Tab-separated table of C-alpha atoms in Angstrom:
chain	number	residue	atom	x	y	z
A	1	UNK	CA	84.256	112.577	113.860
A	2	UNK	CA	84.371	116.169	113.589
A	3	UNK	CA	83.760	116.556	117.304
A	4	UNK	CA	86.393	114.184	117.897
A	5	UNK	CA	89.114	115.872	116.026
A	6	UNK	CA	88.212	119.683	117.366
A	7	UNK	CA	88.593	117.527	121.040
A	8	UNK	CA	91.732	116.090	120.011
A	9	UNK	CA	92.995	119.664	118.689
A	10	UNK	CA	92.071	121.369	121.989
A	11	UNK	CA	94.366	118.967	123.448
A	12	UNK	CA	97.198	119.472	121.279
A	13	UNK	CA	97.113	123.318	121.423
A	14	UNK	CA	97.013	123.087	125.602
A	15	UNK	CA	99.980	120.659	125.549
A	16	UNK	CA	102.147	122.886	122.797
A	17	UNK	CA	101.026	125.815	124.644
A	18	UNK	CA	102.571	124.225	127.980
A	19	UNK	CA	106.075	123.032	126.194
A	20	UNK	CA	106.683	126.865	126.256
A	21	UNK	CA	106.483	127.193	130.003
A	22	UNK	CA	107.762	123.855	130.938
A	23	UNK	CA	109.593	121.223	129.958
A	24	UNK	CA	108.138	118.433	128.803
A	25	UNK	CA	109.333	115.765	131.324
A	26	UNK	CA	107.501	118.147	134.140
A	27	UNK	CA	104.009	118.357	132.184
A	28	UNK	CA	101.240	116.019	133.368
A	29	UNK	CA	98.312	114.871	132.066
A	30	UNK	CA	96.536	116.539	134.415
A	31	UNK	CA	98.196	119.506	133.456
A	32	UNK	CA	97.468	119.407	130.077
A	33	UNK	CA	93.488	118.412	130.277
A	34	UNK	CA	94.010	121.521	132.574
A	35	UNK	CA	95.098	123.855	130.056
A	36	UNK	CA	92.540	122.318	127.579
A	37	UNK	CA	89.746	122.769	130.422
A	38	UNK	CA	88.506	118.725	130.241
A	39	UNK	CA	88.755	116.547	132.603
A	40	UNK	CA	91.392	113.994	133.091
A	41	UNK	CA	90.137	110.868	132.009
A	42	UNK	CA	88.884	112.924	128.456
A	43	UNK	CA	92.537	112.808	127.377
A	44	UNK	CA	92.108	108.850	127.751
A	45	UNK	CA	89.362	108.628	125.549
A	46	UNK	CA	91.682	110.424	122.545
A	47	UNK	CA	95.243	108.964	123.439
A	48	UNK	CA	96.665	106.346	125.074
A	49	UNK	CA	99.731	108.602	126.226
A	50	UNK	CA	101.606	111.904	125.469
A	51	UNK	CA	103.483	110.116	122.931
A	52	UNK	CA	100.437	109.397	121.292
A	53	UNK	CA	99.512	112.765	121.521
A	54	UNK	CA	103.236	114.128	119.727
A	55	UNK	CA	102.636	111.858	116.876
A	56	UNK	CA	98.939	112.672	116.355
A	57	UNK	CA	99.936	116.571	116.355
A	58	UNK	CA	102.753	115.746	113.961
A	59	UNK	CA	100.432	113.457	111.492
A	60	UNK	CA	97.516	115.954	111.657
A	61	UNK	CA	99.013	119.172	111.212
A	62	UNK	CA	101.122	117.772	108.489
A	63	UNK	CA	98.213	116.428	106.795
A	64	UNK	CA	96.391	119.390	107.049
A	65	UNK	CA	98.946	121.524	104.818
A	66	UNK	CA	100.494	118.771	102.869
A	67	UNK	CA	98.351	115.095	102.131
A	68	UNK	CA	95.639	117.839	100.009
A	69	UNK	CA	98.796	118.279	97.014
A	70	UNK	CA	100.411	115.014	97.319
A	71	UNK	CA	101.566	114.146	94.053
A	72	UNK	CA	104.908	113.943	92.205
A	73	UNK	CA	104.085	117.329	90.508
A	74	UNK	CA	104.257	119.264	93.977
A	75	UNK	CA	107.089	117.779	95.316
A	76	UNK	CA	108.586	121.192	95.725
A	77	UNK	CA	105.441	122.547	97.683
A	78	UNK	CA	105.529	119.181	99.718
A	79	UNK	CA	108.843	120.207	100.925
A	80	UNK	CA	108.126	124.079	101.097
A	81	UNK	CA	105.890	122.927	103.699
A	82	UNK	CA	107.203	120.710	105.687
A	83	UNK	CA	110.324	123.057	106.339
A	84	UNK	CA	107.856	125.730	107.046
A	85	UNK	CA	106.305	124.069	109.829
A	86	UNK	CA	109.027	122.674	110.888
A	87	UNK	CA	110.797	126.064	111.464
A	88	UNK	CA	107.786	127.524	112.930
A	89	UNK	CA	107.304	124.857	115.531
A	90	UNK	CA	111.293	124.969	115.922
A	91	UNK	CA	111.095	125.437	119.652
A	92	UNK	CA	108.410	122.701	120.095
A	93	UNK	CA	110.149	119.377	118.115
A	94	UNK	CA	113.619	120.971	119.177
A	95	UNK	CA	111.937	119.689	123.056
A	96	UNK	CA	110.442	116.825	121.700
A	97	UNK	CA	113.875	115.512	119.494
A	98	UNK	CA	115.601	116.171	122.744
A	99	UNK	CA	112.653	114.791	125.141
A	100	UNK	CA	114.545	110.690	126.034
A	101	UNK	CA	111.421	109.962	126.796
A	102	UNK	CA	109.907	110.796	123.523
A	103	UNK	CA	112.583	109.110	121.204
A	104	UNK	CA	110.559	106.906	119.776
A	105	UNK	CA	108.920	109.824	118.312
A	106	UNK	CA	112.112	110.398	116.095
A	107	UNK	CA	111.073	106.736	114.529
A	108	UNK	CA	108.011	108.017	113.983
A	109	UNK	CA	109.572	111.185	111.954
A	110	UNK	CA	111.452	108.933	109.749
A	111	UNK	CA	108.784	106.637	109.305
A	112	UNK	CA	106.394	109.656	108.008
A	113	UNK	CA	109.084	110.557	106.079
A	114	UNK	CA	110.161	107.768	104.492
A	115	UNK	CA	105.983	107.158	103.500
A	116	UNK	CA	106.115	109.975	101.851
A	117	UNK	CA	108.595	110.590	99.939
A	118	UNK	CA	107.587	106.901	99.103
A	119	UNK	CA	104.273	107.906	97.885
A	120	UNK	CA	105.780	110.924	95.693
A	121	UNK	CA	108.007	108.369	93.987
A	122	UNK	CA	104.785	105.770	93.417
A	123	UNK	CA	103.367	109.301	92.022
A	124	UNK	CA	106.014	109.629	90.297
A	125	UNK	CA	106.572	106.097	88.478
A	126	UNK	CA	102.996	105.125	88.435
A	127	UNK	CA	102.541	105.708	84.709
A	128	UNK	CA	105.864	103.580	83.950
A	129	UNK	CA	106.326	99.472	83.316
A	130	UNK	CA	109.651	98.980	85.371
A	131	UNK	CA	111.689	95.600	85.492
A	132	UNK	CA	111.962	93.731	89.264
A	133	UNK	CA	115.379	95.113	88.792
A	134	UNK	CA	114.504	99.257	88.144
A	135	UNK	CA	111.982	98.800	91.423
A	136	UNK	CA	114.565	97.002	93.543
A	137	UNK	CA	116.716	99.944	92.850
A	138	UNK	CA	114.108	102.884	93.022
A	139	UNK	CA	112.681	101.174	96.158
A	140	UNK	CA	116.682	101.270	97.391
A	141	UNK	CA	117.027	104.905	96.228
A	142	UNK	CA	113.930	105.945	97.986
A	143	UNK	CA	114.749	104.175	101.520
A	144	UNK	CA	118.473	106.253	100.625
A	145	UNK	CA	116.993	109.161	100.289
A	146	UNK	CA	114.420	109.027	102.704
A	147	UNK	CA	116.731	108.225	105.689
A	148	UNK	CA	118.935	111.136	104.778
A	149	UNK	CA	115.970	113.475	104.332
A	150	UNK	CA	114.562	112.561	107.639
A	151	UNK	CA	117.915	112.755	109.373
A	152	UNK	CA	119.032	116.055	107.946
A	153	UNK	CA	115.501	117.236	109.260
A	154	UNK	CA	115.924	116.077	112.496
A	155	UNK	CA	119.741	117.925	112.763
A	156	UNK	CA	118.700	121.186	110.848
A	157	UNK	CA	115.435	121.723	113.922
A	158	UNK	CA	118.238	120.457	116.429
A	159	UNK	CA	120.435	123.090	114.977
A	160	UNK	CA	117.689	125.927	115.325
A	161	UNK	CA	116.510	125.629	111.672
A	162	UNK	CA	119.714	126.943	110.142
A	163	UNK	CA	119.800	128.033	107.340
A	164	UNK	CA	116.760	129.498	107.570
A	165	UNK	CA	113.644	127.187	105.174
A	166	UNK	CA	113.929	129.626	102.040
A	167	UNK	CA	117.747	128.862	101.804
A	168	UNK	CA	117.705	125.253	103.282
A	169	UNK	CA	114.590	124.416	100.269
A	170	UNK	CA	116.837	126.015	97.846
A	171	UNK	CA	119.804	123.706	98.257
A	172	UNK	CA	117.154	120.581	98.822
A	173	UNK	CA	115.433	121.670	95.192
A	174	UNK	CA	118.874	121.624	93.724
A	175	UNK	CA	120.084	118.748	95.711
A	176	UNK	CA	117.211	116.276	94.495
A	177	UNK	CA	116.391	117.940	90.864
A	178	UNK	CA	120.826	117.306	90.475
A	179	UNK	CA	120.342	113.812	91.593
A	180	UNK	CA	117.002	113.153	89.339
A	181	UNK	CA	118.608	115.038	86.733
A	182	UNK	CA	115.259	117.187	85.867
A	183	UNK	CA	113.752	120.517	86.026
């Protein structure tokens, strides 16, 4: 397994690395497996395609910094960190948002969105006996909330990551603890 994933990370860096000198429609497999010095039919034995690829790159270097503190409690370091990332790969999902070819990948933004912020609210109600009523309406609150997160996401790396991640967390914090009513 471990062998797998350092393969699979090789892979990742060579294609990242080549969305900086090309664009994305004009990279080949072959170019990538290339970069990562394998051979071809290696990147076949990882992914089935490059979309595969973006959404494995997005799913493991978000686990990496964020699955580890996953609870309720560090909801606010959940979302430091995915806005960090984010901006520092600005230039990379600003290509991949934009890539046609790669649109289902946005579905695949808002669906790891949506999971998580769905976990953090599970986190956050787990201790609590709610009616069919109360989970109807968190479970409609989340899905609200979860959309709109993932959208404005998706429009603030369009938009070059303005305002920069210190100011855009800010206004999220006080955005979410306004609507939750807590501190």
């Amino acid at each position: 397994m471990e062998q797998e994933t350092k393969t699979k990370k090789i892979i990742a860096l060579a294609f990242q690395e080549l969305t900086t000198k090309k664009t994305i429609e004009k990279i080949s497999i072959t170019d990538i497996m290339k970069q990562a010095g394998f051979r071809r039919q290696t990147f076949y034995d990882y992914f089935d395609d490059r979309y595969d690829l973006v959404t494995w790159i997005f799913y493991w270097e978000l686990c990496e910094s964020i699955y580890p503190i996953k609870t309720w409690e560090n909801w606010e370091d959940i979302l430091w960190h995915l806005l960090t990332y984010l901006e520092s790969n600005k230039i990379y999902y600003k290509k991949i948002f934009l890539n046609i070819k790669l649109d289902s990948f946005k579905q695949y933004f808002i669906y790891s969105i949506k999971n998580l912020v769905n976990e953090l609210t599970n986190d956050y109600f787990k201790d609590q006996t709610l009616s069919r009523d109360e989970k109807q309406l968190i479970q409609t609150a989340t899905d609200f909330y979860s959309y709109g997160l993932s959208e404005s996401l998706y429009h603030w790396v369009l938009e070059n990551c303005g305002p920069n991640s210190q100011k855009y967390h800010a206004m999220l914090v006080k955005l979410v603890k306004y609507q939750l009513q807590i501190d």
